[in-house]
Amino acid sequence: MSPAHDVIVIGLGGMGSAAARHLSARGARVLGLEKFGPAHNRGSSHGGSRITRQSYFEDPAYVPLLLRAYELYEDVERSTGREIATLCGGVMVGPPDSRTVAGSLRSATEWDLPHELLDAKEIRRRFPTLNPYDDEVALYEAKAGLVRPEAMVSAHLELATGQGADLRFEEPVLSWEPYGDGVRVHTARESYTAGQLVICPGAWAPQLLADLGVPVTVERQVMYWFQPSGGTEPFVPERHPVYIWEDARGVQVYGFPAIDGPQLGAKVAFFRKGQVTTPETIDRTVHEHEVQAMADHMSRCIPDLPGTFLKAATCMYSNTPDEHFVIARHPAHPGSVTVACGFSGHGFKFVPVVGEILADLALTGTTAHPIGLFDPARFSTSPDGTATPEQTAAPDPGDRP
């Protein structure tokens, strides 16, 4: 008897929900398996907002994928009636030679993206909430803004279900293995077979993709919400942009306008200032000294923001050594397994286009999207078993955070 499903998708967070949507839209019989409930808060796709931008300081190679992602934001909104993206504009602030500013300018120039360069005086005039040093500048991008992770995941799950996908929640995957010409997946309830497997494990990549050869490190991150001292009116999206702000030491923070009403404040976080952890051992408690460190840092950048601390939440980054993604056919199982992992704290804005790519790879074995940067072969080892230079080299500060 042939399997009941064409494709099994492991993980129904950001990437997995989008993969299920695009696969089912193409007529594939999809089984989706998720450890937790729909649009849960135990992984990386929660917290109310994620920055989206096109002048991408991480690497210009991401820009074509971002342009497609923006098209797909609109597609999801039209298809579901949900608000997915708010393009309120964004500033990348820091010293002119900082990774945040110089890298953003590099992408904007290479891809001819609309942008403006602002000196400190102009930043203060345009955005009175911001308080840069005199030697800091900003790249302003009108098309930057935010996407809502819970809404995005829920929308993709809704579309996938409407297209016939069989999505099963609270069903942890224990293991998977090749089976004939396809795969077999074992969960806490039963076993399933299919011709193709798509694995989107998030922070569970070290367990579910142990044979991939990619050293993924899980990092605890904290998001904070403060009530500005003068209220949220100066921080509404019409007046206050999203921002990524790098200081002279290379420390980055990122934040958002007040998008959830006058009582719920504005969100801010450090970028890559967490502790190595695992999904099983992560400390979900946010401690007083962490709140104070965030408030102290922001009191210089945005003096009115850390007025009153409201709440905080934890999430997890899944980092590769070079902080670029892994999206590919599994090198050990190229005929039946596709993987997407290691999104390194900057992946959520790509969710809809990654779903499209995963559907391409699972159903045809290839994609027209440029994904060479994300090949796991870059982490292969040399004949003597040592890591390759690409695996051990420090990130190029012009390319990555």
Coordinates of C-alpha atoms in Angstrom, one line a residue:
M1 CA 0.0 0.0 0.0
S2 CA 1.3 3.5 -0.8
P3 CA 1.8 5.9 2.1
A4 CA -1.1 8.1 3.1
H5 CA 1.0 11.2 2.7
D6 CA 3.4 12.6 0.1
V7 CA 5.3 14.8 2.5
I8 CA 5.8 14.9 6.3
V9 CA 6.7 18.2 7.8
I10 CA 8.4 18.1 11.2
G11 CA 7.9 21.3 13.1
L12 CA 5.0 23.7 12.5
G13 CA 6.5 27.0 13.7
G14 CA 7.5 29.7 11.3
M15 CA 9.3 27.7 8.6
G16 CA 7.3 24.5 8.9
S17 CA 3.9 26.2 8.8
A18 CA 4.9 28.0 5.6
A19 CA 6.2 24.8 4.1
A20 CA 3.0 23.0 4.9
R21 CA 1.0 25.9 3.3
H22 CA 3.1 25.9 0.0
L23 CA 3.3 22.1 -0.3
S24 CA -0.5 21.7 0.2
A25 CA -1.2 24.5 -2.2
R26 CA 0.6 22.4 -4.9
G27 CA -1.5 19.4 -4.3
A28 CA 0.8 17.4 -2.0
R29 CA -0.8 15.3 0.7
V30 CA 0.9 16.8 3.7
L31 CA 1.2 15.5 7.3
G32 CA 2.5 18.2 9.7
L33 CA 3.8 17.2 13.2
E34 CA 4.3 19.7 16.0
K35 CA 5.6 19.1 19.5
F36 CA 3.5 21.9 21.0
G37 CA 0.2 23.6 20.1
P38 CA -0.4 26.0 17.2
A39 CA 1.5 29.3 17.2
H40 CA 3.1 28.4 20.6
N41 CA 5.6 30.4 22.7
R42 CA 8.1 27.7 23.5
G43 CA 10.5 28.2 20.5
S44 CA 11.5 31.1 18.3
S45 CA 8.3 32.3 16.6
H46 CA 6.5 34.4 19.2
G47 CA 6.7 37.7 21.0
G48 CA 4.4 39.8 18.9
S49 CA 6.8 41.4 16.4
R50 CA 9.9 40.8 14.3
I51 CA 11.8 43.4 12.3
T52 CA 11.7 43.1 8.5
R53 CA 14.0 45.1 6.2
Q54 CA 15.5 44.9 2.8
S55 CA 18.8 46.8 3.1
Y56 CA 20.2 43.7 4.7
F57 CA 23.5 44.2 6.6
E58 CA 24.1 40.4 7.0
D59 CA 24.8 39.9 3.3
P60 CA 23.5 41.3 0.0
A61 CA 22.7 37.8 -1.1
Y62 CA 19.6 37.8 1.1
V63 CA 18.0 40.7 -0.8
P64 CA 16.3 38.7 -3.6
L65 CA 14.7 36.5 -1.0
L66 CA 13.5 39.5 1.0
L67 CA 11.9 41.0 -2.1
R68 CA 9.9 37.8 -2.6
A69 CA 9.0 37.6 1.1
Y70 CA 7.5 41.1 0.9
E71 CA 5.3 39.9 -2.0
L72 CA 4.2 36.9 0.0
Y73 CA 3.3 39.0 3.1
E74 CA 0.7 40.7 0.9
D75 CA -0.4 37.3 -0.5
V76 CA -1.0 35.9 3.0
E77 CA -2.8 39.0 4.1
R78 CA -5.1 38.9 1.0
S79 CA -5.7 35.1 1.5
T80 CA -6.6 35.3 5.3
G81 CA -7.6 38.8 6.1
R82 CA -4.9 38.9 8.9
E83 CA -2.6 41.8 9.4
I84 CA 0.9 40.4 8.9
A85 CA 3.2 43.3 8.1
T86 CA 3.4 46.9 9.2
L87 CA 5.9 48.9 7.1
C88 CA 6.4 51.9 9.4
G89 CA 10.0 52.6 8.2
G90 CA 13.2 51.7 10.0
V91 CA 16.6 53.1 10.9
M92 CA 19.9 51.2 11.1
V93 CA 21.9 53.4 13.5
G94 CA 25.6 53.4 14.5
P95 CA 29.0 54.7 13.6
P96 CA 29.4 55.0 9.9
D97 CA 31.8 52.0 9.7
S98 CA 29.7 49.8 11.9
R99 CA 28.4 46.5 10.6
T100 CA 24.8 47.7 11.0
V101 CA 25.2 50.9 8.9
A102 CA 28.0 49.9 6.5
G103 CA 26.4 46.5 5.8
S104 CA 23.0 48.0 5.2
L105 CA 24.4 50.6 2.9
R106 CA 26.3 47.9 1.0
S107 CA 23.1 45.9 0.3
A108 CA 21.1 49.1 -0.5
T109 CA 23.7 50.2 -3.0
E110 CA 24.2 46.8 -4.6
W111 CA 20.5 46.3 -5.2
D112 CA 19.5 49.9 -5.8
L113 CA 17.1 49.9 -2.8
P114 CA 15.5 53.2 -1.9
H115 CA 17.1 54.6 1.2
E116 CA 18.4 57.7 2.9
L117 CA 21.5 58.4 5.0
L118 CA 20.8 60.6 8.0
D119 CA 23.3 62.4 10.2
A120 CA 22.7 62.7 13.9
K121 CA 21.0 66.0 13.7
E122 CA 18.6 64.8 11.0
I123 CA 17.9 61.6 13.0
R124 CA 16.8 63.7 16.0
R125 CA 14.7 66.0 13.8
R126 CA 12.9 63.2 12.0
F127 CA 12.5 60.9 15.1
P128 CA 12.5 62.9 18.3
T129 CA 12.4 59.8 20.4
L130 CA 15.9 58.9 19.3
N131 CA 19.1 60.4 20.9
P132 CA 22.1 59.5 18.8
Y133 CA 25.6 60.6 19.6
D134 CA 26.9 63.4 17.2
D135 CA 29.2 60.9 15.4
E136 CA 26.4 58.4 14.8
V137 CA 24.5 58.1 11.5
A138 CA 21.5 56.1 10.2
L139 CA 20.4 54.4 7.1
Y140 CA 16.7 55.0 6.8
E141 CA 14.5 52.6 4.8
A142 CA 10.9 53.4 4.3
K143 CA 10.0 49.8 3.5
A144 CA 11.4 48.5 6.8
G145 CA 8.9 47.6 9.5
L146 CA 7.7 44.6 11.4
V147 CA 5.9 41.3 10.9
R148 CA 3.8 39.6 13.5
P149 CA 5.0 36.1 14.2
E150 CA 2.0 34.5 15.8
A151 CA -0.3 35.9 13.1
M152 CA 2.0 34.7 10.4
V153 CA 2.2 31.2 11.8
S154 CA -1.5 31.0 12.4
A155 CA -2.2 32.3 8.8
H156 CA 0.0 29.6 7.3
L157 CA -1.6 26.9 9.4
E158 CA -5.0 28.1 8.4
L159 CA -4.2 28.1 4.7
A160 CA -2.5 24.7 4.9
T161 CA -5.5 23.1 6.7
G162 CA -7.9 24.7 4.2
Q163 CA -5.9 23.1 1.4
G164 CA -6.1 19.7 2.9
A165 CA -3.0 19.4 5.1
D166 CA -3.3 17.0 8.1
L167 CA -1.7 19.0 10.9
R168 CA -1.2 17.3 14.3
F169 CA -0.2 19.1 17.4
E170 CA 1.1 18.0 20.8
E171 CA 2.7 15.1 19.0
P172 CA 6.5 15.2 19.5
V173 CA 8.7 13.5 16.9
L174 CA 11.1 11.0 18.5
S175 CA 13.1 10.0 15.5
W176 CA 13.1 9.6 11.7
E177 CA 14.9 7.2 9.3
P178 CA 15.1 6.3 5.6
Y179 CA 12.4 3.8 4.7
G180 CA 12.4 2.2 1.2
D181 CA 12.4 5.1 -1.3
G182 CA 11.1 7.5 1.4
V183 CA 11.2 8.1 5.1
R184 CA 9.6 6.8 8.3
V185 CA 8.9 9.1 11.2
H186 CA 8.3 7.9 14.8
T187 CA 6.3 10.1 17.2
A188 CA 5.1 9.6 20.8
R189 CA 1.9 8.2 19.3
E190 CA 2.7 6.2 16.2
S191 CA 4.9 5.9 13.1
Y192 CA 4.2 7.4 9.6
T193 CA 5.8 7.0 6.2
A194 CA 6.0 9.3 3.2
G195 CA 8.0 9.8 0.1
Q196 CA 9.5 13.1 1.3
L197 CA 10.4 14.6 4.7
V198 CA 10.8 18.3 5.5
I199 CA 12.5 19.1 8.8
C200 CA 12.1 22.5 10.3
P201 CA 13.2 21.8 13.9
G202 CA 14.1 25.3 15.2
A203 CA 16.0 24.9 18.5
W204 CA 15.6 21.2 18.3
A205 CA 18.0 20.9 15.4
P206 CA 20.8 19.4 17.4
Q207 CA 18.6 16.4 18.3
L208 CA 16.6 15.9 15.0
L209 CA 19.5 16.7 12.6
A210 CA 22.4 15.2 14.5
D211 CA 23.7 13.6 11.3
L212 CA 23.6 16.8 9.2
G213 CA 27.1 18.0 10.1
V214 CA 26.1 21.5 11.0
P215 CA 27.1 22.7 14.5
V216 CA 23.9 24.5 15.7
T217 CA 24.2 26.3 19.0
V218 CA 21.0 27.3 20.8
E219 CA 21.0 30.7 22.6
R220 CA 18.6 32.1 25.1
Q221 CA 17.3 35.5 24.2
V222 CA 15.1 38.0 26.1
M223 CA 12.5 40.5 24.8
Y224 CA 11.5 43.4 27.0
W225 CA 8.4 45.7 27.0
F226 CA 8.7 49.1 28.7
Q227 CA 6.1 51.8 29.1
P228 CA 7.8 55.1 28.0
S229 CA 7.9 57.8 30.6
G230 CA 5.8 60.2 28.5
G231 CA 3.4 57.6 27.3
T232 CA 3.2 55.7 24.0
E233 CA 1.9 58.5 21.8
P234 CA 5.4 59.5 20.6
F235 CA 6.2 55.8 19.9
V236 CA 3.3 54.9 17.6
P237 CA 4.2 53.5 14.2
E238 CA 3.4 56.8 12.4
R239 CA 6.0 58.6 14.5
H240 CA 8.6 56.0 15.7
P241 CA 10.4 53.5 13.4
V242 CA 11.7 50.1 14.0
Y243 CA 15.5 50.3 14.7
I244 CA 18.7 48.3 15.0
W245 CA 21.3 50.3 16.9
E246 CA 24.9 49.4 17.2
D247 CA 27.2 51.2 19.6
A248 CA 31.0 51.8 19.3
R249 CA 31.6 48.5 21.1
G250 CA 29.6 46.5 18.5
V251 CA 26.7 45.9 20.9
Q252 CA 23.4 45.8 19.0
V253 CA 19.9 46.5 20.3
Y254 CA 16.7 46.4 18.2
G255 CA 13.2 47.7 18.9
F256 CA 9.8 48.6 17.8
P257 CA 7.1 51.2 17.9
A258 CA 4.2 50.8 20.3
I259 CA 1.9 48.5 18.3
D260 CA -0.5 47.1 20.8
G261 CA -2.1 50.1 22.4
P262 CA -1.3 52.8 25.0
Q263 CA -1.1 50.4 27.9
L264 CA 1.3 47.7 26.5
G265 CA 4.4 49.8 25.9
A266 CA 7.1 49.3 23.3
K267 CA 9.4 46.3 22.8
V268 CA 13.2 46.3 22.8
A269 CA 15.9 43.6 23.0
F270 CA 19.6 43.0 22.8
F271 CA 20.8 41.2 19.6
R272 CA 23.1 38.3 20.5
K273 CA 23.6 38.9 24.1
G274 CA 22.2 35.6 25.4
Q275 CA 23.5 32.4 27.0
V276 CA 24.0 29.0 25.4
T277 CA 21.2 26.7 26.4
T278 CA 19.0 23.9 25.2
P279 CA 15.2 23.7 24.8
E280 CA 15.1 21.5 27.8
T281 CA 17.2 23.6 30.1
I282 CA 16.5 27.2 29.1
D283 CA 15.8 29.6 32.0
R284 CA 12.4 31.1 31.3
T285 CA 12.7 33.5 34.2
V286 CA 13.8 37.0 33.3
H287 CA 15.9 38.3 36.2
E288 CA 16.0 41.8 37.7
H289 CA 19.6 42.4 36.7
E290 CA 18.7 41.7 33.0
V291 CA 15.9 44.2 33.1
Q292 CA 18.2 46.8 34.6
A293 CA 20.9 46.2 32.0
M294 CA 18.4 46.7 29.2
A295 CA 17.0 49.9 30.8
D296 CA 20.5 51.3 31.4
H297 CA 21.5 50.7 27.8
M298 CA 18.3 52.3 26.4
S299 CA 18.4 55.3 28.6
R300 CA 21.2 56.7 26.5
C301 CA 19.7 55.8 23.1
I302 CA 16.0 56.5 23.7
P303 CA 15.8 58.3 27.1
D304 CA 12.0 58.1 27.4
L305 CA 11.7 54.4 26.7
P306 CA 12.7 52.7 29.9
G307 CA 10.2 54.5 32.0
T308 CA 8.4 51.5 33.5
F309 CA 9.2 47.9 33.0
L310 CA 6.1 46.0 32.0
K311 CA 7.0 42.4 31.1
A312 CA 9.6 40.2 29.4
A313 CA 9.7 36.9 27.5
T314 CA 12.3 34.5 26.4
C315 CA 12.9 32.9 23.0
M316 CA 15.7 30.9 21.4
Y317 CA 18.1 31.6 18.6
S318 CA 19.5 28.6 16.7
N319 CA 22.9 29.8 15.6
T320 CA 25.3 28.5 12.9
P321 CA 29.0 29.4 13.2
D322 CA 28.7 31.9 10.4
E323 CA 25.2 33.0 11.3
H324 CA 23.8 32.1 7.9
F325 CA 20.9 29.8 7.4
V326 CA 20.9 26.1 6.3
I327 CA 18.3 25.4 3.6
A328 CA 19.0 22.4 1.4
R329 CA 18.4 18.8 0.6
H330 CA 20.0 16.7 3.4
P331 CA 23.4 15.7 2.0
A332 CA 23.1 12.1 3.4
H333 CA 19.5 11.7 2.1
P334 CA 19.2 13.9 -1.0
G335 CA 16.4 12.0 -2.5
S336 CA 14.0 12.2 0.3
V337 CA 14.9 14.7 3.0
T338 CA 14.9 18.6 3.0
V339 CA 16.1 20.6 5.9
A340 CA 15.7 24.2 7.2
C341 CA 17.6 25.2 10.3
G342 CA 20.1 27.6 11.9
F343 CA 18.2 30.8 11.3
S344 CA 20.5 32.6 13.8
G345 CA 18.1 35.2 15.1
H346 CA 17.3 36.9 11.8
G347 CA 15.2 34.4 10.0
F348 CA 11.6 35.1 10.7
K349 CA 11.1 37.8 8.1
F350 CA 11.9 35.1 5.5
V351 CA 9.2 32.7 6.6
P352 CA 6.9 32.8 3.6
V353 CA 9.7 32.6 1.0
V354 CA 11.5 29.8 2.9
G355 CA 8.2 27.9 2.8
E356 CA 8.1 28.3 -0.9
I357 CA 11.8 27.1 -1.2
L358 CA 11.1 24.1 0.9
A359 CA 8.2 23.1 -1.3
D360 CA 10.4 23.5 -4.4
L361 CA 13.1 21.3 -2.9
A362 CA 10.8 18.6 -1.6
L363 CA 8.7 18.3 -4.8
T364 CA 11.3 18.9 -7.5
G365 CA 14.7 18.7 -5.8
T366 CA 15.7 22.2 -6.8
T367 CA 14.6 25.8 -6.6
A368 CA 15.0 28.9 -8.7
H369 CA 15.6 31.0 -5.5
P370 CA 19.3 31.8 -4.8
I371 CA 20.2 29.6 -1.8
G372 CA 23.8 28.8 -2.4
L373 CA 24.8 30.7 0.7
F374 CA 22.8 28.2 2.8
D375 CA 24.5 25.0 1.7
P376 CA 25.4 22.8 4.7
A377 CA 28.5 21.6 2.8
R378 CA 30.2 24.8 3.9
F379 CA 30.5 23.1 7.3
S380 CA 32.1 19.9 6.0
T381 CA 35.4 18.7 7.6
S382 CA 38.7 18.2 6.0
P383 CA 40.2 14.7 5.5
D384 CA 42.0 14.9 8.9
G385 CA 38.7 15.5 10.7
T386 CA 39.4 19.2 11.5
A387 CA 36.9 22.0 10.7
T388 CA 37.4 23.8 7.4
P389 CA 38.4 27.4 7.3
E390 CA 34.9 28.4 6.5
Q391 CA 33.7 26.7 9.7
T392 CA 36.2 28.3 12.0
A393 CA 36.7 31.8 10.5
A394 CA 35.3 34.7 12.5
P395 CA 32.4 36.5 10.8
D396 CA 33.3 39.3 8.4
P397 CA 32.0 42.4 10.3
G398 CA 30.9 43.8 7.0
D399 CA 28.6 40.9 6.3
R400 CA 27.1 39.7 9.5
P401 CA 26.2 40.7 13.0

